[in-house]
Amino acid sequence: AVQIKTDLPAHIPNVEVDLTQMQMVLSGLIANANEAIEGHGRIEISAKDKDVDDEFAKGRPGLKPGHYVCLVVEDNGKGMDEEARNRVFEPFFTTKFQGRGLGMAAVYGVVKNHNGWISVESELGKGTVVRIYLPCAEVMEREMEEPRGELVRGTGTVLVIEDEGVVMDVTREMLDNLGYYVLEAKTGTEAVKTARAIGGDIDIAILDIVLPDMSAKDIYLVLKKACPNVKVIVSSGYAIDGPVQEILDAGAQGFIQKPFSLASLAKKVNEVLQEK
Ligand SMILES: Nc1ncnc2c1ncn2[C@@H]1O[C@H](COP(=O)(O)OP(=O)(O)O)[C@@H](O)[C@H]1O
Ligand SMILES: [Mg+2]
């Protein structure tokens, strides 16, 4: 059996995070801790606030002095050898029979996106401690920013065309939470099949620019044929350029840069759906 212990004080400074992404971080870390435990073990999840001074920052390259919340997931599972420790954040690095090796790569990406810092301490046969430092929200600064406002929720059917599993999972979760009905396609062929199968009844498609089987432009054209009223948001990790611009010129309504936050996805989908 696995015992879970938490130490999450009620009074702790605020951090500004993307909730969906941070849920993914925690579930990824807890899944790994759980998978590292063979038989009986313990997972401890804790948070505390931590002032990082010059002295503390010095031994931790990349961590800047400041006020942080430190989130710790600790297990007493089988731990990592040196190779695993060195490669833990590498995409597709896995030591598991059916591992995908994307969990820690995604965790790393999310932490970086939040201007945070992560460390992994692990010893074979003893266990693993993952620490994530997230900068505390500056109260004054936040009050001066534009009001955060309500998330723009909505209804309608969204087809997400995306071959990267983690991105798909996060996007689906976000759209789901916003109230949309979500359909998934991992390839262009799948997207077109889905569009035809449901009689073209798709309000909006989010189209990843790089897919394994078809060019995004071709998918766009076939999709428009299968459901002429579909609106299309092109998504890409790169800024608007060549291939993205081409699809926008062909008539796509919007562009969103990856990785996107819940708020920006909510806003973009709503904006495009409102368009005539
Ligand atoms: N808590 C942990 N204890 C032991 N090994 C871990 C732990 N977390 C990650 N690892 C190692 O890092 C590798 C990569 O983890 P991850 O990116 O989540 O991919 P996956 O879980 O699919 O293998 C794992 O295969 C494992 O070897
Ligand atoms: Mg994992």
PDB file of C-alpha atoms and ligand atoms in Angstrom:
ATOM      1  CA  ALA A   1       0.000   0.000   0.000  1.00  0.00           C
ATOM      2  CA  VAL A   2       1.062   3.568  -0.586  1.00  0.00           C
ATOM      3  CA  GLN A   3       0.586   6.030   2.215  1.00  0.00           C
ATOM      4  CA  ILE A   4       0.115   9.675   1.328  1.00  0.00           C
ATOM      5  CA  LYS A   5       1.036  12.426   3.731  1.00  0.00           C
ATOM      6  CA  THR A   6       0.406  16.087   3.056  1.00  0.00           C
ATOM      7  CA  ASP A   7       1.627  19.214   4.744  1.00  0.00           C
ATOM      8  CA  LEU A   8      -0.177  22.097   3.081  1.00  0.00           C
ATOM      9  CA  PRO A   9      -0.482  25.093   5.403  1.00  0.00           C
ATOM     10  CA  ALA A  10      -3.612  27.177   4.964  1.00  0.00           C
ATOM     11  CA  HIS A  11      -1.715  30.443   5.114  1.00  0.00           C
ATOM     12  CA  ILE A  12       0.854  30.650   2.437  1.00  0.00           C
ATOM     13  CA  PRO A  13       1.619  33.406  -0.088  1.00  0.00           C
ATOM     14  CA  ASN A  14      -0.218  33.370  -3.398  1.00  0.00           C
ATOM     15  CA  VAL A  15       1.379  32.226  -6.588  1.00  0.00           C
ATOM     16  CA  GLU A  16      -0.003  33.051  -9.991  1.00  0.00           C
ATOM     17  CA  VAL A  17      -0.357  29.846 -11.981  1.00  0.00           C
ATOM     18  CA  ASP A  18      -2.274  28.245 -14.765  1.00  0.00           C
ATOM     19  CA  LEU A  19      -4.466  25.853 -12.833  1.00  0.00           C
ATOM     20  CA  THR A  20      -4.743  23.194 -15.521  1.00  0.00           C
ATOM     21  CA  GLN A  21      -1.015  23.130 -16.122  1.00  0.00           C
ATOM     22  CA  MET A  22      -0.249  23.000 -12.426  1.00  0.00           C
ATOM     23  CA  GLN A  23      -2.695  20.121 -11.963  1.00  0.00           C
ATOM     24  CA  MET A  24      -0.790  18.319 -14.693  1.00  0.00           C
ATOM     25  CA  VAL A  25       2.487  18.957 -12.861  1.00  0.00           C
ATOM     26  CA  LEU A  26       1.182  17.538  -9.614  1.00  0.00           C
ATOM     27  CA  SER A  27      -0.464  14.526 -11.167  1.00  0.00           C
ATOM     28  CA  GLY A  28       2.716  13.795 -13.158  1.00  0.00           C
ATOM     29  CA  LEU A  29       4.905  13.960 -10.058  1.00  0.00           C
ATOM     30  CA  ILE A  30       2.532  11.896  -7.957  1.00  0.00           C
ATOM     31  CA  ALA A  31       2.184   9.288 -10.715  1.00  0.00           C
ATOM     32  CA  ASN A  32       5.971   8.949 -10.884  1.00  0.00           C
ATOM     33  CA  ALA A  33       6.267   8.688  -7.104  1.00  0.00           C
ATOM     34  CA  ASN A  34       3.552   6.041  -7.083  1.00  0.00           C
ATOM     35  CA  GLU A  35       5.206   4.093  -9.895  1.00  0.00           C
ATOM     36  CA  ALA A  36       8.566   4.217  -8.106  1.00  0.00           C
ATOM     37  CA  ILE A  37       7.129   2.456  -5.080  1.00  0.00           C
ATOM     38  CA  GLU A  38       7.177  -1.301  -5.224  1.00  0.00           C
ATOM     39  CA  GLY A  39       5.042  -2.737  -2.478  1.00  0.00           C
ATOM     40  CA  HIS A  40       4.772  -0.455   0.514  1.00  0.00           C
ATOM     41  CA  GLY A  41       5.803   3.135   0.504  1.00  0.00           C
ATOM     42  CA  ARG A  42       5.077   6.726   1.358  1.00  0.00           C
ATOM     43  CA  ILE A  43       4.513   9.870  -0.670  1.00  0.00           C
ATOM     44  CA  GLU A  44       4.745  13.251   1.015  1.00  0.00           C
ATOM     45  CA  ILE A  45       3.370  16.377  -0.588  1.00  0.00           C
ATOM     46  CA  SER A  46       4.124  19.686   1.043  1.00  0.00           C
ATOM     47  CA  ALA A  47       4.250  23.392   0.404  1.00  0.00           C
ATOM     48  CA  LYS A  48       5.987  26.125   2.332  1.00  0.00           C
ATOM     49  CA  ASP A  49       7.096  29.633   1.705  1.00  0.00           C
ATOM     50  CA  LYS A  50      10.755  30.151   1.166  1.00  0.00           C
ATOM     51  CA  ASP A  51      12.923  33.248   0.973  1.00  0.00           C
ATOM     52  CA  VAL A  52      15.751  32.576  -1.406  1.00  0.00           C
ATOM     53  CA  ASP A  53      18.764  34.708  -0.528  1.00  0.00           C
ATOM     54  CA  ASP A  54      22.021  35.115  -2.464  1.00  0.00           C
ATOM     55  CA  GLU A  55      23.671  32.406  -0.441  1.00  0.00           C
ATOM     56  CA  PHE A  56      20.918  29.846  -1.143  1.00  0.00           C
ATOM     57  CA  ALA A  57      20.673  30.845  -4.805  1.00  0.00           C
ATOM     58  CA  LYS A  58      24.409  30.502  -5.351  1.00  0.00           C
ATOM     59  CA  GLY A  59      24.433  26.722  -5.256  1.00  0.00           C
ATOM     60  CA  ARG A  60      21.378  26.487  -7.506  1.00  0.00           C
ATOM     61  CA  PRO A  61      22.072  27.788 -11.011  1.00  0.00           C
ATOM     62  CA  GLY A  62      19.037  29.433 -12.541  1.00  0.00           C
ATOM     63  CA  LEU A  63      17.312  30.183  -9.255  1.00  0.00           C
ATOM     64  CA  LYS A  64      17.158  33.901  -8.597  1.00  0.00           C
ATOM     65  CA  PRO A  65      16.927  35.355  -5.110  1.00  0.00           C
ATOM     66  CA  GLY A  66      13.390  36.270  -4.123  1.00  0.00           C
ATOM     67  CA  HIS A  67      10.279  35.132  -2.368  1.00  0.00           C
ATOM     68  CA  TYR A  68       8.973  31.731  -3.423  1.00  0.00           C
ATOM     69  CA  VAL A  69       6.525  29.009  -2.568  1.00  0.00           C
ATOM     70  CA  CYS A  70       8.343  25.690  -2.500  1.00  0.00           C
ATOM     71  CA  LEU A  71       6.300  22.678  -3.467  1.00  0.00           C
ATOM     72  CA  VAL A  72       7.798  19.304  -2.580  1.00  0.00           C
ATOM     73  CA  VAL A  73       6.808  15.814  -3.708  1.00  0.00           C
ATOM     74  CA  GLU A  74       8.865  13.177  -1.950  1.00  0.00           C
ATOM     75  CA  ASP A  75       8.735   9.414  -2.168  1.00  0.00           C
ATOM     76  CA  ASN A  76      10.672   6.541  -0.662  1.00  0.00           C
ATOM     77  CA  GLY A  77      10.455   4.448  -3.817  1.00  0.00           C
ATOM     78  CA  LYS A  78      13.261   2.898  -5.752  1.00  0.00           C
ATOM     79  CA  GLY A  79      14.964   6.164  -6.705  1.00  0.00           C
ATOM     80  CA  MET A  80      17.054   6.883  -9.790  1.00  0.00           C
ATOM     81  CA  ASP A  81      20.514   5.937 -10.908  1.00  0.00           C
ATOM     82  CA  GLU A  82      22.869   8.583 -12.206  1.00  0.00           C
ATOM     83  CA  GLU A  83      21.755   8.270 -15.820  1.00  0.00           C
ATOM     84  CA  ALA A  84      18.085   8.678 -14.948  1.00  0.00           C
ATOM     85  CA  ARG A  85      18.897  11.627 -12.703  1.00  0.00           C
ATOM     86  CA  ASN A  86      20.743  13.341 -15.528  1.00  0.00           C
ATOM     87  CA  ARG A  87      18.139  12.622 -18.174  1.00  0.00           C
ATOM     88  CA  VAL A  88      14.940  12.881 -16.161  1.00  0.00           C
ATOM     89  CA  PHE A  89      13.686  16.011 -17.981  1.00  0.00           C
ATOM     90  CA  GLU A  90      14.613  14.747 -21.432  1.00  0.00           C
ATOM     91  CA  PRO A  91      11.525  14.203 -23.621  1.00  0.00           C
ATOM     92  CA  PHE A  92      10.952  10.485 -24.273  1.00  0.00           C
ATOM     93  CA  PHE A  93      13.439   9.384 -21.631  1.00  0.00           C
ATOM     94  CA  THR A  94      11.837   6.545 -19.731  1.00  0.00           C
ATOM     95  CA  THR A  95      12.968   3.499 -17.798  1.00  0.00           C
ATOM     96  CA  LYS A  96       9.480   2.022 -17.747  1.00  0.00           C
ATOM     97  CA  PHE A  97       8.228  -0.792 -19.927  1.00  0.00           C
ATOM     98  CA  GLN A  98       5.288   1.242 -21.142  1.00  0.00           C
ATOM     99  CA  GLY A  99       6.540   4.680 -20.205  1.00  0.00           C
ATOM    100  CA  ARG A 100       6.186   7.633 -22.528  1.00  0.00           C
ATOM    101  CA  GLY A 101       8.897   9.719 -20.947  1.00  0.00           C
ATOM    102  CA  LEU A 102       6.921  12.920 -21.325  1.00  0.00           C
ATOM    103  CA  GLY A 103       5.811  13.544 -17.747  1.00  0.00           C
ATOM    104  CA  MET A 104       8.918  15.213 -16.412  1.00  0.00           C
ATOM    105  CA  ALA A 105       9.603  17.045 -19.683  1.00  0.00           C
ATOM    106  CA  ALA A 106       6.145  18.605 -19.386  1.00  0.00           C
ATOM    107  CA  VAL A 107       6.671  19.381 -15.697  1.00  0.00           C
ATOM    108  CA  TYR A 108       9.914  21.142 -16.565  1.00  0.00           C
ATOM    109  CA  GLY A 109       8.239  23.166 -19.306  1.00  0.00           C
ATOM    110  CA  VAL A 110       5.394  24.290 -17.088  1.00  0.00           C
ATOM    111  CA  VAL A 111       7.718  25.267 -14.240  1.00  0.00           C
ATOM    112  CA  LYS A 112       9.875  27.303 -16.642  1.00  0.00           C
ATOM    113  CA  ASN A 113       6.787  28.995 -18.064  1.00  0.00           C
ATOM    114  CA  HIS A 114       5.918  30.120 -14.568  1.00  0.00           C
ATOM    115  CA  ASN A 115       9.408  31.523 -13.994  1.00  0.00           C
ATOM    116  CA  GLY A 116       9.958  28.771 -11.500  1.00  0.00           C
ATOM    117  CA  TRP A 117      12.804  26.440 -10.692  1.00  0.00           C
ATOM    118  CA  ILE A 118      12.877  22.694 -10.196  1.00  0.00           C
ATOM    119  CA  SER A 119      15.307  20.280  -8.616  1.00  0.00           C
ATOM    120  CA  VAL A 120      15.360  16.510  -8.423  1.00  0.00           C
ATOM    121  CA  GLU A 121      17.284  14.763  -5.690  1.00  0.00           C
ATOM    122  CA  SER A 122      17.280  11.010  -5.880  1.00  0.00           C
ATOM    123  CA  GLU A 123      19.212   8.059  -4.611  1.00  0.00           C
ATOM    124  CA  LEU A 124      18.904   4.522  -5.836  1.00  0.00           C
ATOM    125  CA  GLY A 125      17.020   2.399  -3.346  1.00  0.00           C
ATOM    126  CA  LYS A 126      16.187   5.345  -1.117  1.00  0.00           C
ATOM    127  CA  GLY A 127      13.766   7.605  -2.899  1.00  0.00           C
ATOM    128  CA  THR A 128      13.263  10.869  -4.686  1.00  0.00           C
ATOM    129  CA  VAL A 129      12.586  14.457  -3.714  1.00  0.00           C
ATOM    130  CA  VAL A 130      11.264  16.877  -6.326  1.00  0.00           C
ATOM    131  CA  ARG A 131      11.212  20.529  -5.322  1.00  0.00           C
ATOM    132  CA  ILE A 132       9.482  23.218  -7.317  1.00  0.00           C
ATOM    133  CA  TYR A 133       9.980  26.879  -6.530  1.00  0.00           C
ATOM    134  CA  LEU A 134       7.273  29.213  -7.765  1.00  0.00           C
ATOM    135  CA  PRO A 135       7.692  32.969  -7.399  1.00  0.00           C
ATOM    136  CA  CYS A 136       5.179  34.539  -5.033  1.00  0.00           C
ATOM    137  CA  ALA A 137       2.712  36.905  -6.628  1.00  0.00           C
ATOM    138  CA  GLU A 138       3.546  40.508  -5.912  1.00  0.00           C
ATOM    139  CA  VAL A 139       0.360  41.912  -4.431  1.00  0.00           C
ATOM    140  CA  MET A 140       0.973  45.498  -5.472  1.00  0.00           C
ATOM    141  CA  GLU A 141       1.950  44.589  -8.985  1.00  0.00           C
ATOM    142  CA  ARG A 142      -1.061  42.378  -9.406  1.00  0.00           C
ATOM    143  CA  GLU A 143      -3.450  45.071  -8.324  1.00  0.00           C
ATOM    144  CA  MET A 144      -2.015  47.384 -10.927  1.00  0.00           C
ATOM    145  CA  GLU A 145      -2.384  44.895 -13.734  1.00  0.00           C
ATOM    146  CA  GLU A 146      -5.609  44.799 -15.672  1.00  0.00           C
ATOM    147  CA  PRO A 147      -8.351  43.041 -13.737  1.00  0.00           C
ATOM    148  CA  ARG A 148      -8.178  39.309 -14.221  1.00  0.00           C
ATOM    149  CA  GLY A 149     -11.884  39.113 -14.976  1.00  0.00           C
ATOM    150  CA  GLU A 150     -14.002  36.042 -15.408  1.00  0.00           C
ATOM    151  CA  LEU A 151     -12.899  33.345 -17.790  1.00  0.00           C
ATOM    152  CA  VAL A 152     -14.960  33.540 -20.955  1.00  0.00           C
ATOM    153  CA  ARG A 153     -16.895  30.292 -20.986  1.00  0.00           C
ATOM    154  CA  GLY A 154     -18.888  29.037 -23.937  1.00  0.00           C
ATOM    155  CA  THR A 155     -20.725  26.237 -25.637  1.00  0.00           C
ATOM    156  CA  GLY A 156     -20.292  24.465 -28.931  1.00  0.00           C
ATOM    157  CA  THR A 157     -18.270  21.667 -30.421  1.00  0.00           C
ATOM    158  CA  VAL A 158     -14.523  22.059 -30.722  1.00  0.00           C
ATOM    159  CA  LEU A 159     -12.376  19.700 -32.768  1.00  0.00           C
ATOM    160  CA  VAL A 160      -8.801  19.656 -31.502  1.00  0.00           C
ATOM    161  CA  ILE A 161      -6.332  18.481 -34.142  1.00  0.00           C
ATOM    162  CA  GLU A 162      -3.065  17.794 -32.341  1.00  0.00           C
ATOM    163  CA  ASP A 163      -0.604  14.921 -32.469  1.00  0.00           C
ATOM    164  CA  GLU A 164       1.237  15.607 -29.223  1.00  0.00           C
ATOM    165  CA  GLY A 165      -0.512  13.695 -26.436  1.00  0.00           C
ATOM    166  CA  VAL A 166       0.348  16.016 -23.580  1.00  0.00           C
ATOM    167  CA  VAL A 167      -0.753  19.118 -25.467  1.00  0.00           C
ATOM    168  CA  MET A 168      -3.962  17.326 -26.457  1.00  0.00           C
ATOM    169  CA  ASP A 169      -4.674  16.333 -22.851  1.00  0.00           C
ATOM    170  CA  VAL A 170      -4.151  19.834 -21.529  1.00  0.00           C
ATOM    171  CA  THR A 171      -6.152  21.475 -24.326  1.00  0.00           C
ATOM    172  CA  ARG A 172      -9.055  19.053 -23.917  1.00  0.00           C
ATOM    173  CA  GLU A 173      -9.107  19.604 -20.166  1.00  0.00           C
ATOM    174  CA  MET A 174      -9.132  23.379 -20.607  1.00  0.00           C
ATOM    175  CA  LEU A 175     -11.919  23.391 -23.211  1.00  0.00           C
ATOM    176  CA  ASP A 176     -13.896  20.913 -21.152  1.00  0.00           C
ATOM    177  CA  ASN A 177     -13.671  23.183 -18.128  1.00  0.00           C
ATOM    178  CA  LEU A 178     -14.808  26.143 -20.226  1.00  0.00           C
ATOM    179  CA  GLY A 179     -17.982  24.303 -21.218  1.00  0.00           C
ATOM    180  CA  TYR A 180     -17.188  23.154 -24.746  1.00  0.00           C
ATOM    181  CA  TYR A 181     -17.813  19.722 -26.201  1.00  0.00           C
ATOM    182  CA  VAL A 182     -14.447  18.416 -27.331  1.00  0.00           C
ATOM    183  CA  LEU A 183     -13.602  16.076 -30.208  1.00  0.00           C
ATOM    184  CA  GLU A 184     -10.063  14.889 -30.773  1.00  0.00           C
ATOM    185  CA  ALA A 185      -8.032  14.047 -33.846  1.00  0.00           C
ATOM    186  CA  LYS A 186      -4.376  13.066 -33.788  1.00  0.00           C
ATOM    187  CA  THR A 187      -3.867  13.316 -37.550  1.00  0.00           C
ATOM    188  CA  GLY A 188      -5.301  15.125 -40.531  1.00  0.00           C
ATOM    189  CA  THR A 189      -6.933  11.942 -41.759  1.00  0.00           C
ATOM    190  CA  GLU A 190      -8.606  11.458 -38.404  1.00  0.00           C
ATOM    191  CA  ALA A 191      -9.784  15.066 -38.390  1.00  0.00           C
ATOM    192  CA  VAL A 192     -11.420  14.770 -41.773  1.00  0.00           C
ATOM    193  CA  LYS A 193     -13.006  11.440 -40.845  1.00  0.00           C
ATOM    194  CA  THR A 194     -14.439  12.931 -37.660  1.00  0.00           C
ATOM    195  CA  ALA A 195     -15.728  15.989 -39.489  1.00  0.00           C
ATOM    196  CA  ARG A 196     -17.510  13.822 -42.052  1.00  0.00           C
ATOM    197  CA  ALA A 197     -18.798  11.356 -39.435  1.00  0.00           C
ATOM    198  CA  ILE A 198     -20.612  13.973 -37.403  1.00  0.00           C
ATOM    199  CA  GLY A 199     -22.119  15.556 -40.480  1.00  0.00           C
ATOM    200  CA  GLY A 200     -20.018  18.666 -40.395  1.00  0.00           C
ATOM    201  CA  ASP A 201     -21.475  19.751 -37.090  1.00  0.00           C
ATOM    202  CA  ILE A 202     -18.310  21.309 -35.680  1.00  0.00           C
ATOM    203  CA  ASP A 203     -18.259  24.940 -34.599  1.00  0.00           C
ATOM    204  CA  ILE A 204     -14.575  25.442 -34.329  1.00  0.00           C
ATOM    205  CA  ALA A 205     -11.363  23.551 -34.978  1.00  0.00           C
ATOM    206  CA  ILE A 206      -8.014  24.142 -33.329  1.00  0.00           C
ATOM    207  CA  LEU A 207      -5.457  23.091 -35.891  1.00  0.00           C
ATOM    208  CA  ASP A 208      -1.873  22.287 -34.952  1.00  0.00           C
ATOM    209  CA  ILE A 209       0.407  23.427 -37.736  1.00  0.00           C
ATOM    210  CA  VAL A 210       2.657  20.364 -37.770  1.00  0.00           C
ATOM    211  CA  LEU A 211       0.942  17.004 -38.191  1.00  0.00           C
ATOM    212  CA  PRO A 212       2.401  13.705 -39.292  1.00  0.00           C
ATOM    213  CA  ASP A 213       0.259  12.860 -42.302  1.00  0.00           C
ATOM    214  CA  MET A 214      -0.984  15.966 -44.083  1.00  0.00           C
ATOM    215  CA  SER A 215       0.021  19.594 -44.391  1.00  0.00           C
ATOM    216  CA  ALA A 216      -2.040  21.905 -42.213  1.00  0.00           C
ATOM    217  CA  LYS A 217      -3.130  23.826 -45.298  1.00  0.00           C
ATOM    218  CA  ASP A 218      -4.538  20.640 -46.887  1.00  0.00           C
ATOM    219  CA  ILE A 219      -6.303  19.699 -43.673  1.00  0.00           C
ATOM    220  CA  TYR A 220      -7.774  23.189 -43.572  1.00  0.00           C
ATOM    221  CA  LEU A 221      -9.117  22.911 -47.110  1.00  0.00           C
ATOM    222  CA  VAL A 222     -10.587  19.422 -46.689  1.00  0.00           C
ATOM    223  CA  LEU A 223     -12.072  20.379 -43.350  1.00  0.00           C
ATOM    224  CA  LYS A 224     -13.791  23.420 -44.844  1.00  0.00           C
ATOM    225  CA  LYS A 225     -15.246  21.185 -47.522  1.00  0.00           C
ATOM    226  CA  ALA A 226     -16.609  18.700 -44.960  1.00  0.00           C
ATOM    227  CA  CYS A 227     -18.040  21.447 -42.765  1.00  0.00           C
ATOM    228  CA  PRO A 228     -18.210  24.782 -44.533  1.00  0.00           C
ATOM    229  CA  ASN A 229     -19.231  26.702 -41.395  1.00  0.00           C
ATOM    230  CA  VAL A 230     -16.356  25.583 -39.236  1.00  0.00           C
ATOM    231  CA  LYS A 231     -14.151  28.324 -37.832  1.00  0.00           C
ATOM    232  CA  VAL A 232     -10.477  27.559 -37.515  1.00  0.00           C
ATOM    233  CA  ILE A 233      -7.823  28.631 -35.040  1.00  0.00           C
ATOM    234  CA  VAL A 234      -4.308  27.723 -36.079  1.00  0.00           C
ATOM    235  CA  SER A 235      -1.987  26.775 -33.229  1.00  0.00           C
ATOM    236  CA  SER A 236       1.767  26.685 -33.347  1.00  0.00           C
ATOM    237  CA  GLY A 237       4.762  26.948 -31.081  1.00  0.00           C
ATOM    238  CA  TYR A 238       6.268  29.449 -33.455  1.00  0.00           C
ATOM    239  CA  ALA A 239       5.168  32.963 -34.175  1.00  0.00           C
ATOM    240  CA  ILE A 240       2.963  33.704 -37.147  1.00  0.00           C
ATOM    241  CA  ASP A 241       5.045  32.984 -40.204  1.00  0.00           C
ATOM    242  CA  GLY A 242       5.039  31.028 -43.483  1.00  0.00           C
ATOM    243  CA  PRO A 243       2.676  28.085 -43.055  1.00  0.00           C
ATOM    244  CA  VAL A 244       0.514  29.789 -40.420  1.00  0.00           C
ATOM    245  CA  GLN A 245       0.118  32.915 -42.513  1.00  0.00           C
ATOM    246  CA  GLU A 246      -0.839  30.791 -45.504  1.00  0.00           C
ATOM    247  CA  ILE A 247      -3.777  29.271 -43.646  1.00  0.00           C
ATOM    248  CA  LEU A 248      -4.843  32.631 -42.258  1.00  0.00           C
ATOM    249  CA  ASP A 249      -4.757  33.982 -45.822  1.00  0.00           C
ATOM    250  CA  ALA A 250      -6.899  31.031 -46.918  1.00  0.00           C
ATOM    251  CA  GLY A 251      -9.540  32.164 -44.424  1.00  0.00           C
ATOM    252  CA  ALA A 252      -8.762  30.796 -40.975  1.00  0.00           C
ATOM    253  CA  GLN A 253     -10.100  33.099 -38.266  1.00  0.00           C
ATOM    254  CA  GLY A 254      -7.379  33.071 -35.655  1.00  0.00           C
ATOM    255  CA  PHE A 255      -3.979  32.102 -34.380  1.00  0.00           C
ATOM    256  CA  ILE A 256      -2.870  31.014 -30.928  1.00  0.00           C
ATOM    257  CA  GLN A 257       0.720  30.496 -29.893  1.00  0.00           C
ATOM    258  CA  LYS A 258       1.647  27.415 -27.889  1.00  0.00           C
ATOM    259  CA  PRO A 259       1.908  26.913 -25.011  1.00  0.00           C
ATOM    260  CA  PHE A 260      -1.238  28.871 -24.235  1.00  0.00           C
ATOM    261  CA  SER A 261      -2.844  29.652 -20.904  1.00  0.00           C
ATOM    262  CA  LEU A 262      -6.417  28.831 -19.991  1.00  0.00           C
ATOM    263  CA  ALA A 263      -7.315  32.528 -20.101  1.00  0.00           C
ATOM    264  CA  SER A 264      -5.869  33.122 -23.561  1.00  0.00           C
ATOM    265  CA  LEU A 265      -7.477  29.985 -24.994  1.00  0.00           C
ATOM    266  CA  ALA A 266     -10.839  30.975 -23.491  1.00  0.00           C
ATOM    267  CA  LYS A 267     -10.558  34.447 -24.959  1.00  0.00           C
ATOM    268  CA  LYS A 268      -9.454  33.330 -28.414  1.00  0.00           C
ATOM    269  CA  VAL A 269     -12.117  30.624 -28.836  1.00  0.00           C
ATOM    270  CA  ASN A 270     -14.825  33.013 -27.699  1.00  0.00           C
ATOM    271  CA  GLU A 271     -13.563  35.782 -29.976  1.00  0.00           C
ATOM    272  CA  VAL A 272     -13.509  33.543 -33.040  1.00  0.00           C
ATOM    273  CA  LEU A 273     -16.930  32.052 -32.284  1.00  0.00           C
ATOM    274  CA  GLN A 274     -18.400  35.562 -32.067  1.00  0.00           C
ATOM    275  CA  GLU A 275     -17.045  36.466 -35.504  1.00  0.00           C
ATOM    276  CA  LYS A 276     -19.572  36.598 -38.301  1.00  0.00           C
TER     277      LYS A 276
HETATM  278  N1  LIG B   1       9.791   9.728  -8.388  1.00  0.00           N
HETATM  279  C1  LIG B   1      10.585   9.024  -9.192  1.00  0.00           C
HETATM  280  N2  LIG B   1      11.267   7.949  -8.709  1.00  0.00           N
HETATM  281  C2  LIG B   1      12.084   7.230  -9.503  1.00  0.00           C
HETATM  282  N3  LIG B   1      12.303   7.487 -10.811  1.00  0.00           N
HETATM  283  C3  LIG B   1      11.653   8.539 -11.350  1.00  0.00           C
HETATM  284  C4  LIG B   1      10.763   9.357 -10.581  1.00  0.00           C
HETATM  285  N4  LIG B   1      10.294  10.320 -11.389  1.00  0.00           N
HETATM  286  C5  LIG B   1      10.836  10.122 -12.598  1.00  0.00           C
HETATM  287  N5  LIG B   1      11.649   9.048 -12.591  1.00  0.00           N
HETATM  288  C6  LIG B   1      12.463   8.540 -13.718  1.00  0.00           C
HETATM  289  O1  LIG B   1      12.404   9.456 -14.779  1.00  0.00           O
HETATM  290  C7  LIG B   1      11.875   8.838 -15.948  1.00  0.00           C
HETATM  291  C8  LIG B   1      11.056   9.835 -16.741  1.00  0.00           C
HETATM  292  O2  LIG B   1       9.872  10.182 -16.060  1.00  0.00           O
HETATM  293  P1  LIG B   1       8.632  10.728 -16.896  1.00  0.00           P
HETATM  294  O3  LIG B   1       9.106  11.851 -17.756  1.00  0.00           O
HETATM  295  O4  LIG B   1       7.506  11.008 -15.975  1.00  0.00           O
HETATM  296  O5  LIG B   1       8.281   9.540 -17.877  1.00  0.00           O
HETATM  297  P2  LIG B   1       7.613   8.119 -17.580  1.00  0.00           P
HETATM  298  O6  LIG B   1       6.962   8.195 -16.237  1.00  0.00           O
HETATM  299  O7  LIG B   1       6.637   7.937 -18.683  1.00  0.00           O
HETATM  300  O8  LIG B   1       8.748   7.136 -17.650  1.00  0.00           O
HETATM  301  C9  LIG B   1      11.097   7.641 -15.432  1.00  0.00           C
HETATM  302  O9  LIG B   1      11.015   6.612 -16.386  1.00  0.00           O
HETATM  303  C10 LIG B   1      11.935   7.224 -14.230  1.00  0.00           C
HETATM  304  O10 LIG B   1      13.052   6.469 -14.617  1.00  0.00           O
HETATM  305 MG    MG B   2       5.725   9.779 -15.580  1.00  0.00          MG
END
